Amino acid sequence: MNIGILGTGMVGQAIGGKLSELGHNVTIGTRDVAGTLAKTERTPMGMPPYSAWQKEHPNVLLATFADAAAFGELLFNCTSGMVSLEVLKLAGEKNLGSKILVDVSNPLDVSKGIPPSLSVCNTDSLGELIQRTFPALKVVKALNTTNATVMVNPRSVANGDHSLFICGNDVEAKRAVKDLLASFGWNLDHVLDLGDITNARGTEMILPLWVRLYGLFQSPMFQFKIVR
Ligand SMILES: NC(=O)c1ccc[n+]([C@@H]2O[C@H](COP(=O)([O-])OP(=O)(O)OC[C@H]3O[C@@H](n4cnc5c(N)ncnc54)[C@H](OP(=O)(O)O)[C@@H]3O)[C@@H](O)[C@H]2O)c1
Protein backbone atom coordinates (compact mmCIF):
# COMPACT_ATOMS: atom_id res chain seq x y z
CA MET A 1 0.00 0.00 0.00
CA ASN A 2 1.14 3.59 -0.54
CA ILE A 3 1.32 5.24 2.88
CA GLY A 4 1.96 8.92 3.64
CA ILE A 5 3.43 9.89 7.00
CA LEU A 6 3.15 13.49 8.15
CA GLY A 7 6.09 14.13 10.46
CA THR A 8 9.84 13.54 10.41
CA GLY A 9 10.38 13.02 14.17
CA MET A 10 11.06 9.77 16.01
CA VAL A 11 7.46 8.59 15.53
CA GLY A 12 7.40 9.27 11.78
CA GLN A 13 10.75 7.51 11.46
CA ALA A 14 9.71 4.49 13.56
CA ILE A 15 6.40 3.97 11.74
CA GLY A 16 7.83 4.83 8.32
CA GLY A 17 10.74 2.43 8.78
CA LYS A 18 8.48 -0.40 9.95
CA LEU A 19 5.98 0.06 7.11
CA SER A 20 8.79 0.09 4.56
CA GLU A 21 10.27 -3.08 6.10
CA LEU A 22 6.81 -4.67 5.75
CA GLY A 23 6.85 -3.91 2.02
CA HIS A 24 4.70 -0.76 1.88
CA ASN A 25 5.69 2.26 -0.21
CA VAL A 26 6.29 5.12 2.22
CA THR A 27 6.61 8.86 1.74
CA ILE A 28 7.30 11.05 4.77
CA GLY A 29 6.14 14.68 4.78
CA THR A 30 8.00 17.72 6.07
CA ARG A 31 7.75 21.52 5.68
CA ASP A 32 10.93 22.00 3.68
CA VAL A 33 12.48 18.93 2.04
CA ALA A 34 15.88 20.47 1.26
CA GLY A 35 16.05 22.13 4.70
CA THR A 36 15.24 18.89 6.54
CA LEU A 37 17.85 16.94 4.55
CA ALA A 38 20.46 19.67 5.08
CA LYS A 39 20.29 19.55 8.90
CA THR A 40 23.43 17.95 10.34
CA GLU A 41 22.99 18.69 14.05
CA ARG A 42 21.27 16.38 16.54
CA THR A 43 17.66 17.22 17.46
CA PRO A 44 16.89 18.88 20.84
CA MET A 45 15.97 15.35 22.07
CA GLY A 46 19.48 14.16 21.13
CA MET A 47 18.41 12.15 18.07
CA PRO A 48 20.57 12.05 14.94
CA PRO A 49 19.38 14.38 12.16
CA TYR A 50 16.71 13.10 9.75
CA SER A 51 19.34 12.84 6.96
CA ALA A 52 21.22 10.14 8.93
CA TRP A 53 18.03 8.07 9.25
CA GLN A 54 17.22 8.66 5.58
CA LYS A 55 20.58 7.19 4.53
CA GLU A 56 19.68 3.95 6.31
CA HIS A 57 16.19 3.91 4.74
CA PRO A 58 16.77 4.72 1.06
CA ASN A 59 13.38 3.25 0.06
CA VAL A 60 11.49 5.84 2.12
CA LEU A 61 10.91 9.09 0.24
CA LEU A 62 10.83 12.58 1.75
CA ALA A 63 8.37 15.11 0.31
CA THR A 64 6.35 18.15 1.30
CA PHE A 65 3.38 17.58 3.59
CA ALA A 66 1.11 18.12 0.56
CA ASP A 67 2.96 15.61 -1.64
CA ALA A 68 3.13 13.00 1.14
CA ALA A 69 -0.62 13.40 1.74
CA ALA A 70 -1.34 13.09 -1.99
CA PHE A 71 0.88 9.97 -2.20
CA GLY A 72 -0.71 8.04 0.66
CA GLU A 73 -3.80 5.89 0.29
CA LEU A 74 -3.66 5.85 4.09
CA LEU A 75 -2.02 8.55 6.23
CA PHE A 76 -0.39 8.87 9.65
CA ASN A 77 -0.32 12.13 11.61
CA CYS A 78 3.01 12.06 13.47
CA THR A 79 3.41 15.79 14.05
CA SER A 80 3.67 17.79 17.23
CA GLY A 81 0.07 18.11 18.45
CA MET A 82 0.36 21.88 18.84
CA VAL A 83 0.83 22.20 15.06
CA SER A 84 -1.10 19.20 13.72
CA LEU A 85 -4.02 21.25 12.39
CA GLU A 86 -1.61 23.65 10.71
CA VAL A 87 0.25 20.73 9.12
CA LEU A 88 -3.00 19.15 7.89
CA LYS A 89 -3.96 22.49 6.34
CA LEU A 90 -0.57 22.55 4.59
CA ALA A 91 -1.23 18.98 3.44
CA GLY A 92 -4.40 20.28 1.81
CA GLU A 93 -8.02 19.18 2.10
CA LYS A 94 -7.99 17.85 -1.47
CA ASN A 95 -4.98 15.61 -0.78
CA LEU A 96 -6.45 14.38 2.50
CA GLY A 97 -9.80 13.59 0.87
CA SER A 98 -11.70 10.81 2.64
CA LYS A 99 -8.60 8.79 3.48
CA ILE A 100 -7.91 7.05 6.77
CA LEU A 101 -5.73 9.22 9.02
CA VAL A 102 -4.14 7.39 11.94
CA ASP A 103 -3.68 10.14 14.51
CA VAL A 104 -0.73 9.37 16.78
CA SER A 105 -0.32 12.94 18.04
CA ASN A 106 -0.80 14.39 21.51
CA PRO A 107 -1.77 17.98 22.35
CA LEU A 108 1.22 18.49 24.66
CA ASP A 109 1.78 22.15 25.50
CA VAL A 110 5.23 22.92 26.95
CA SER A 111 4.75 26.70 26.88
CA LYS A 112 4.22 26.74 30.66
CA GLY A 113 7.11 24.35 31.30
CA ILE A 114 7.65 20.66 31.99
CA PRO A 115 5.70 18.48 32.59
CA PRO A 116 3.53 19.69 29.73
CA SER A 117 -0.18 20.46 30.00
CA LEU A 118 -2.79 19.57 27.37
CA SER A 119 -3.81 22.36 24.97
CA VAL A 120 -7.24 20.74 24.62
CA CYS A 121 -8.94 18.30 27.04
CA ASN A 122 -12.01 17.31 29.11
CA THR A 123 -14.78 18.35 26.71
CA ASP A 124 -12.75 18.12 23.49
CA SER A 125 -9.61 16.48 22.10
CA LEU A 126 -7.13 16.88 19.29
CA GLY A 127 -8.54 13.80 17.57
CA GLU A 128 -11.98 15.42 17.52
CA LEU A 129 -10.59 18.79 16.41
CA ILE A 130 -8.95 17.09 13.43
CA GLN A 131 -12.13 15.15 12.63
CA ARG A 132 -14.27 18.32 12.86
CA THR A 133 -11.87 20.39 10.73
CA PHE A 134 -11.66 17.69 8.04
CA PRO A 135 -15.05 15.93 8.26
CA ALA A 136 -14.40 13.68 5.24
CA LEU A 137 -11.24 12.20 6.78
CA LYS A 138 -11.61 8.93 8.64
CA VAL A 139 -9.65 9.75 11.79
CA VAL A 140 -8.53 6.78 13.89
CA LYS A 141 -6.75 7.70 17.12
CA ALA A 142 -4.17 5.04 17.94
CA LEU A 143 -0.69 4.45 19.35
CA ASN A 144 -0.55 7.87 21.09
CA THR A 145 -0.09 6.30 24.57
CA THR A 146 2.91 4.25 23.46
CA ASN A 147 6.56 5.11 22.95
CA ALA A 148 7.73 5.16 19.31
CA THR A 149 9.95 2.09 19.73
CA VAL A 150 7.13 0.07 21.31
CA MET A 151 4.63 1.18 18.62
CA VAL A 152 6.41 -0.89 16.01
CA ASN A 153 7.89 -3.52 18.33
CA PRO A 154 5.24 -4.25 20.97
CA ARG A 155 7.17 -7.26 22.28
CA SER A 156 9.95 -4.93 23.44
CA VAL A 157 7.95 -4.41 26.67
CA ALA A 158 6.62 -7.34 28.77
CA ASN A 159 6.82 -9.58 25.72
CA GLY A 160 3.80 -7.73 24.26
CA ASP A 161 1.48 -8.37 27.23
CA HIS A 162 0.03 -4.83 27.50
CA SER A 163 -2.82 -2.71 26.20
CA LEU A 164 -3.40 -0.33 23.32
CA PHE A 165 -6.39 1.95 22.76
CA ILE A 166 -8.01 2.95 19.51
CA CYS A 167 -11.09 4.99 18.68
CA GLY A 168 -12.72 6.58 15.66
CA ASN A 169 -16.10 7.00 13.98
CA ASP A 170 -15.59 4.68 11.01
CA VAL A 171 -15.75 0.95 11.76
CA GLU A 172 -14.09 -0.12 8.48
CA ALA A 173 -11.25 2.36 9.02
CA LYS A 174 -10.65 0.96 12.51
CA ARG A 175 -10.60 -2.56 11.04
CA ALA A 176 -7.95 -1.50 8.49
CA VAL A 177 -5.87 0.13 11.25
CA LYS A 178 -6.15 -3.00 13.40
CA ASP A 179 -4.80 -5.03 10.45
CA LEU A 180 -1.80 -2.70 10.28
CA LEU A 181 -1.31 -2.96 14.06
CA ALA A 182 -1.36 -6.76 13.80
CA SER A 183 1.33 -6.54 11.11
CA PHE A 184 3.41 -4.43 13.57
CA GLY A 185 3.16 -7.37 16.01
CA TRP A 186 0.26 -6.22 18.22
CA ASN A 187 -1.93 -8.93 19.68
CA LEU A 188 -5.41 -7.69 18.75
CA ASP A 189 -6.84 -9.19 21.96
CA HIS A 190 -4.94 -6.36 23.70
CA VAL A 191 -6.26 -3.61 21.41
CA LEU A 192 -9.23 -1.95 23.13
CA ASP A 193 -11.64 -0.18 20.76
CA LEU A 194 -13.18 2.54 22.92
CA GLY A 195 -15.75 3.63 20.33
CA ASP A 196 -16.11 6.90 18.45
CA ILE A 197 -13.56 9.70 18.17
CA THR A 198 -14.84 11.53 21.29
CA ASN A 199 -12.99 8.81 23.21
CA ALA A 200 -9.73 10.46 22.15
CA ARG A 201 -10.41 12.68 25.20
CA GLY A 202 -9.64 9.64 27.33
CA THR A 203 -6.58 8.41 25.47
CA GLU A 204 -5.06 11.90 25.22
CA MET A 205 -5.72 12.62 28.92
CA ILE A 206 -3.54 9.63 29.84
CA LEU A 207 -0.54 11.64 28.71
CA PRO A 208 -0.10 13.70 31.89
CA LEU A 209 0.30 10.36 33.71
CA TRP A 210 2.54 8.96 30.94
CA VAL A 211 5.02 11.84 31.19
CA ARG A 212 5.20 11.46 34.99
CA LEU A 213 5.87 7.73 34.68
CA TYR A 214 8.61 8.59 32.19
CA GLY A 215 10.10 10.86 34.87
CA LEU A 216 9.82 8.12 37.49
CA PHE A 217 11.35 5.34 35.34
CA GLN A 218 13.77 7.64 33.44
CA SER A 219 12.87 5.50 30.42
CA PRO A 220 9.98 5.46 27.92
CA MET A 221 10.02 1.64 27.75
CA PHE A 222 6.82 0.94 29.71
CA GLN A 223 3.20 0.33 28.82
CA PHE A 224 -0.28 0.48 30.30
CA LYS A 225 -1.96 -2.89 30.90
CA ILE A 226 -5.68 -3.05 31.58
CA VAL A 227 -6.82 -5.99 33.71
CA ARG A 228 -10.34 -6.84 34.80
N1 LIG B 1 7.96 10.44 20.72
C1 LIG B 1 7.18 9.42 21.06
O1 LIG B 1 7.66 8.31 21.42
C2 LIG B 1 5.68 9.59 20.97
C3 LIG B 1 4.85 8.58 21.46
C4 LIG B 1 3.45 8.71 21.33
C5 LIG B 1 2.93 9.82 20.69
N2 LIG B 1 3.77 10.82 20.24
C6 LIG B 1 3.20 11.96 19.56
O2 LIG B 1 3.56 11.83 18.18
C7 LIG B 1 3.74 13.12 17.60
C8 LIG B 1 5.12 13.15 16.93
O3 LIG B 1 6.12 13.08 17.91
P1 LIG B 1 7.67 13.13 17.49
O4 LIG B 1 8.44 13.16 18.76
O5 LIG B 1 7.97 12.08 16.48
O6 LIG B 1 7.83 14.47 16.67
P2 LIG B 1 7.61 16.03 17.04
O7 LIG B 1 8.93 16.63 17.31
O8 LIG B 1 6.54 16.18 18.07
O9 LIG B 1 7.03 16.58 15.64
C9 LIG B 1 7.85 16.60 14.52
C10 LIG B 1 7.09 17.11 13.32
O10 LIG B 1 6.35 18.30 13.65
C11 LIG B 1 6.56 19.25 12.60
N3 LIG B 1 6.51 20.63 13.12
C12 LIG B 1 7.09 21.12 14.23
N4 LIG B 1 6.82 22.45 14.34
C13 LIG B 1 6.07 22.79 13.27
C14 LIG B 1 5.47 23.98 12.83
N5 LIG B 1 5.59 25.13 13.50
N6 LIG B 1 4.74 23.95 11.69
C15 LIG B 1 4.60 22.80 10.98
N7 LIG B 1 5.16 21.62 11.35
C16 LIG B 1 5.88 21.62 12.47
C17 LIG B 1 7.97 18.96 12.10
O11 LIG B 1 8.06 19.43 10.77
P3 LIG B 1 9.44 19.42 9.95
O12 LIG B 1 9.60 18.02 9.45
O13 LIG B 1 9.20 20.40 8.87
O14 LIG B 1 10.53 19.82 10.90
C18 LIG B 1 8.06 17.45 12.19
O15 LIG B 1 7.64 16.83 11.00
C19 LIG B 1 3.57 14.13 18.73
O16 LIG B 1 2.27 14.66 18.70
C20 LIG B 1 3.78 13.29 20.00
O17 LIG B 1 3.09 13.81 21.13
C21 LIG B 1 5.12 10.72 20.39
Coordinates of C-alpha atoms and ligand atoms in Angstrom, one line a residue:
M1 CA 0.0 0.0 0.0
N2 CA 1.1 3.6 -0.5
I3 CA 1.3 5.2 2.9
G4 CA 2.0 8.9 3.6
I5 CA 3.4 9.9 7.0
L6 CA 3.1 13.5 8.1
G7 CA 6.1 14.1 10.5
T8 CA 9.8 13.5 10.4
G9 CA 10.4 13.0 14.2
M10 CA 11.1 9.8 16.0
V11 CA 7.5 8.6 15.5
G12 CA 7.4 9.3 11.8
Q13 CA 10.7 7.5 11.5
A14 CA 9.7 4.5 13.6
I15 CA 6.4 4.0 11.7
G16 CA 7.8 4.8 8.3
G17 CA 10.7 2.4 8.8
K18 CA 8.5 -0.4 9.9
L19 CA 6.0 0.1 7.1
S20 CA 8.8 0.1 4.6
E21 CA 10.3 -3.1 6.1
L22 CA 6.8 -4.7 5.8
G23 CA 6.9 -3.9 2.0
H24 CA 4.7 -0.8 1.9
N25 CA 5.7 2.3 -0.2
V26 CA 6.3 5.1 2.2
T27 CA 6.6 8.9 1.7
I28 CA 7.3 11.1 4.8
G29 CA 6.1 14.7 4.8
T30 CA 8.0 17.7 6.1
R31 CA 7.7 21.5 5.7
D32 CA 10.9 22.0 3.7
V33 CA 12.5 18.9 2.0
A34 CA 15.9 20.5 1.3
G35 CA 16.0 22.1 4.7
T36 CA 15.2 18.9 6.5
L37 CA 17.9 16.9 4.6
A38 CA 20.5 19.7 5.1
K39 CA 20.3 19.5 8.9
T40 CA 23.4 18.0 10.3
E41 CA 23.0 18.7 14.0
R42 CA 21.3 16.4 16.5
T43 CA 17.7 17.2 17.5
P44 CA 16.9 18.9 20.8
M45 CA 16.0 15.4 22.1
G46 CA 19.5 14.2 21.1
M47 CA 18.4 12.2 18.1
P48 CA 20.6 12.1 14.9
P49 CA 19.4 14.4 12.2
Y50 CA 16.7 13.1 9.7
S51 CA 19.3 12.8 7.0
A52 CA 21.2 10.1 8.9
W53 CA 18.0 8.1 9.3
Q54 CA 17.2 8.7 5.6
K55 CA 20.6 7.2 4.5
E56 CA 19.7 4.0 6.3
H57 CA 16.2 3.9 4.7
P58 CA 16.8 4.7 1.1
N59 CA 13.4 3.3 0.1
V60 CA 11.5 5.8 2.1
L61 CA 10.9 9.1 0.2
L62 CA 10.8 12.6 1.8
A63 CA 8.4 15.1 0.3
T64 CA 6.4 18.2 1.3
F65 CA 3.4 17.6 3.6
A66 CA 1.1 18.1 0.6
D67 CA 3.0 15.6 -1.6
A68 CA 3.1 13.0 1.1
A69 CA -0.6 13.4 1.7
A70 CA -1.3 13.1 -2.0
F71 CA 0.9 10.0 -2.2
G72 CA -0.7 8.0 0.7
E73 CA -3.8 5.9 0.3
L74 CA -3.7 5.9 4.1
L75 CA -2.0 8.6 6.2
F76 CA -0.4 8.9 9.6
N77 CA -0.3 12.1 11.6
C78 CA 3.0 12.1 13.5
T79 CA 3.4 15.8 14.1
S80 CA 3.7 17.8 17.2
G81 CA 0.1 18.1 18.4
M82 CA 0.4 21.9 18.8
V83 CA 0.8 22.2 15.1
S84 CA -1.1 19.2 13.7
L85 CA -4.0 21.3 12.4
E86 CA -1.6 23.7 10.7
V87 CA 0.3 20.7 9.1
L88 CA -3.0 19.1 7.9
K89 CA -4.0 22.5 6.3
L90 CA -0.6 22.5 4.6
A91 CA -1.2 19.0 3.4
G92 CA -4.4 20.3 1.8
E93 CA -8.0 19.2 2.1
K94 CA -8.0 17.8 -1.5
N95 CA -5.0 15.6 -0.8
L96 CA -6.5 14.4 2.5
G97 CA -9.8 13.6 0.9
S98 CA -11.7 10.8 2.6
K99 CA -8.6 8.8 3.5
I100 CA -7.9 7.0 6.8
L101 CA -5.7 9.2 9.0
V102 CA -4.1 7.4 11.9
D103 CA -3.7 10.1 14.5
V104 CA -0.7 9.4 16.8
S105 CA -0.3 12.9 18.0
N106 CA -0.8 14.4 21.5
P107 CA -1.8 18.0 22.3
L108 CA 1.2 18.5 24.7
D109 CA 1.8 22.2 25.5
V110 CA 5.2 22.9 26.9
S111 CA 4.7 26.7 26.9
K112 CA 4.2 26.7 30.7
G113 CA 7.1 24.4 31.3
I114 CA 7.7 20.7 32.0
P115 CA 5.7 18.5 32.6
P116 CA 3.5 19.7 29.7
S117 CA -0.2 20.5 30.0
L118 CA -2.8 19.6 27.4
S119 CA -3.8 22.4 25.0
V120 CA -7.2 20.7 24.6
C121 CA -8.9 18.3 27.0
N122 CA -12.0 17.3 29.1
T123 CA -14.8 18.4 26.7
D124 CA -12.7 18.1 23.5
S125 CA -9.6 16.5 22.1
L126 CA -7.1 16.9 19.3
G127 CA -8.5 13.8 17.6
E128 CA -12.0 15.4 17.5
L129 CA -10.6 18.8 16.4
I130 CA -8.9 17.1 13.4
Q131 CA -12.1 15.1 12.6
R132 CA -14.3 18.3 12.9
T133 CA -11.9 20.4 10.7
F134 CA -11.7 17.7 8.0
P135 CA -15.1 15.9 8.3
A136 CA -14.4 13.7 5.2
L137 CA -11.2 12.2 6.8
K138 CA -11.6 8.9 8.6
V139 CA -9.6 9.8 11.8
V140 CA -8.5 6.8 13.9
K141 CA -6.8 7.7 17.1
A142 CA -4.2 5.0 17.9
L143 CA -0.7 4.5 19.3
N144 CA -0.6 7.9 21.1
T145 CA -0.1 6.3 24.6
T146 CA 2.9 4.3 23.5
N147 CA 6.6 5.1 22.9
A148 CA 7.7 5.2 19.3
T149 CA 10.0 2.1 19.7
V150 CA 7.1 0.1 21.3
M151 CA 4.6 1.2 18.6
V152 CA 6.4 -0.9 16.0
N153 CA 7.9 -3.5 18.3
P154 CA 5.2 -4.2 21.0
R155 CA 7.2 -7.3 22.3
S156 CA 10.0 -4.9 23.4
V157 CA 7.9 -4.4 26.7
A158 CA 6.6 -7.3 28.8
N159 CA 6.8 -9.6 25.7
G160 CA 3.8 -7.7 24.3
D161 CA 1.5 -8.4 27.2
H162 CA 0.0 -4.8 27.5
S163 CA -2.8 -2.7 26.2
L164 CA -3.4 -0.3 23.3
F165 CA -6.4 1.9 22.8
I166 CA -8.0 3.0 19.5
C167 CA -11.1 5.0 18.7
G168 CA -12.7 6.6 15.7
N169 CA -16.1 7.0 14.0
D170 CA -15.6 4.7 11.0
V171 CA -15.8 0.9 11.8
E172 CA -14.1 -0.1 8.5
A173 CA -11.3 2.4 9.0
K174 CA -10.7 1.0 12.5
R175 CA -10.6 -2.6 11.0
A176 CA -7.9 -1.5 8.5
V177 CA -5.9 0.1 11.3
K178 CA -6.2 -3.0 13.4
D179 CA -4.8 -5.0 10.5
L180 CA -1.8 -2.7 10.3
L181 CA -1.3 -3.0 14.1
A182 CA -1.4 -6.8 13.8
S183 CA 1.3 -6.5 11.1
F184 CA 3.4 -4.4 13.6
G185 CA 3.2 -7.4 16.0
W186 CA 0.3 -6.2 18.2
N187 CA -1.9 -8.9 19.7
L188 CA -5.4 -7.7 18.7
D189 CA -6.8 -9.2 22.0
H190 CA -4.9 -6.4 23.7
V191 CA -6.3 -3.6 21.4
L192 CA -9.2 -2.0 23.1
D193 CA -11.6 -0.2 20.8
L194 CA -13.2 2.5 22.9
G195 CA -15.8 3.6 20.3
D196 CA -16.1 6.9 18.4
I197 CA -13.6 9.7 18.2
T198 CA -14.8 11.5 21.3
N199 CA -13.0 8.8 23.2
A200 CA -9.7 10.5 22.1
R201 CA -10.4 12.7 25.2
G202 CA -9.6 9.6 27.3
T203 CA -6.6 8.4 25.5
E204 CA -5.1 11.9 25.2
M205 CA -5.7 12.6 28.9
I206 CA -3.5 9.6 29.8
L207 CA -0.5 11.6 28.7
P208 CA -0.1 13.7 31.9
L209 CA 0.3 10.4 33.7
W210 CA 2.5 9.0 30.9
V211 CA 5.0 11.8 31.2
R212 CA 5.2 11.5 35.0
L213 CA 5.9 7.7 34.7
Y214 CA 8.6 8.6 32.2
G215 CA 10.1 10.9 34.9
L216 CA 9.8 8.1 37.5
F217 CA 11.3 5.3 35.3
Q218 CA 13.8 7.6 33.4
S219 CA 12.9 5.5 30.4
P220 CA 10.0 5.5 27.9
M221 CA 10.0 1.6 27.7
F222 CA 6.8 0.9 29.7
Q223 CA 3.2 0.3 28.8
F224 CA -0.3 0.5 30.3
K225 CA -2.0 -2.9 30.9
I226 CA -5.7 -3.0 31.6
V227 CA -6.8 -6.0 33.7
R228 CA -10.3 -6.8 34.8
Ligands
LIG1 N1 8.0 10.4 20.7 C1 7.2 9.4 21.1 O1 7.7 8.3 21.4 C2 5.7 9.6 21.0 C3 4.8 8.6 21.5 C4 3.5 8.7 21.3 C5 2.9 9.8 20.7 N2 3.8 10.8 20.2 C6 3.2 12.0 19.6 O2 3.6 11.8 18.2 C7 3.7 13.1 17.6 C8 5.1 13.2 16.9 O3 6.1 13.1 17.9 P1 7.7 13.1 17.5 O4 8.4 13.2 18.8 O5 8.0 12.1 16.5 O6 7.8 14.5 16.7 P2 7.6 16.0 17.0 O7 8.9 16.6 17.3 O8 6.5 16.2 18.1 O9 7.0 16.6 15.6 C9 7.8 16.6 14.5 C10 7.1 17.1 13.3 O10 6.4 18.3 13.6 C11 6.6 19.3 12.6 N3 6.5 20.6 13.1 C12 7.1 21.1 14.2 N4 6.8 22.5 14.3 C13 6.1 22.8 13.3 C14 5.5 24.0 12.8 N5 5.6 25.1 13.5 N6 4.7 23.9 11.7 C15 4.6 22.8 11.0 N7 5.2 21.6 11.3 C16 5.9 21.6 12.5 C17 8.0 19.0 12.1 O11 8.1 19.4 10.8 P3 9.4 19.4 9.9 O12 9.6 18.0 9.4 O13 9.2 20.4 8.9 O14 10.5 19.8 10.9 C18 8.1 17.5 12.2 O15 7.6 16.8 11.0 C19 3.6 14.1 18.7 O16 2.3 14.7 18.7 C20 3.8 13.3 20.0 O17 3.1 13.8 21.1 C21 5.1 10.7 20.4

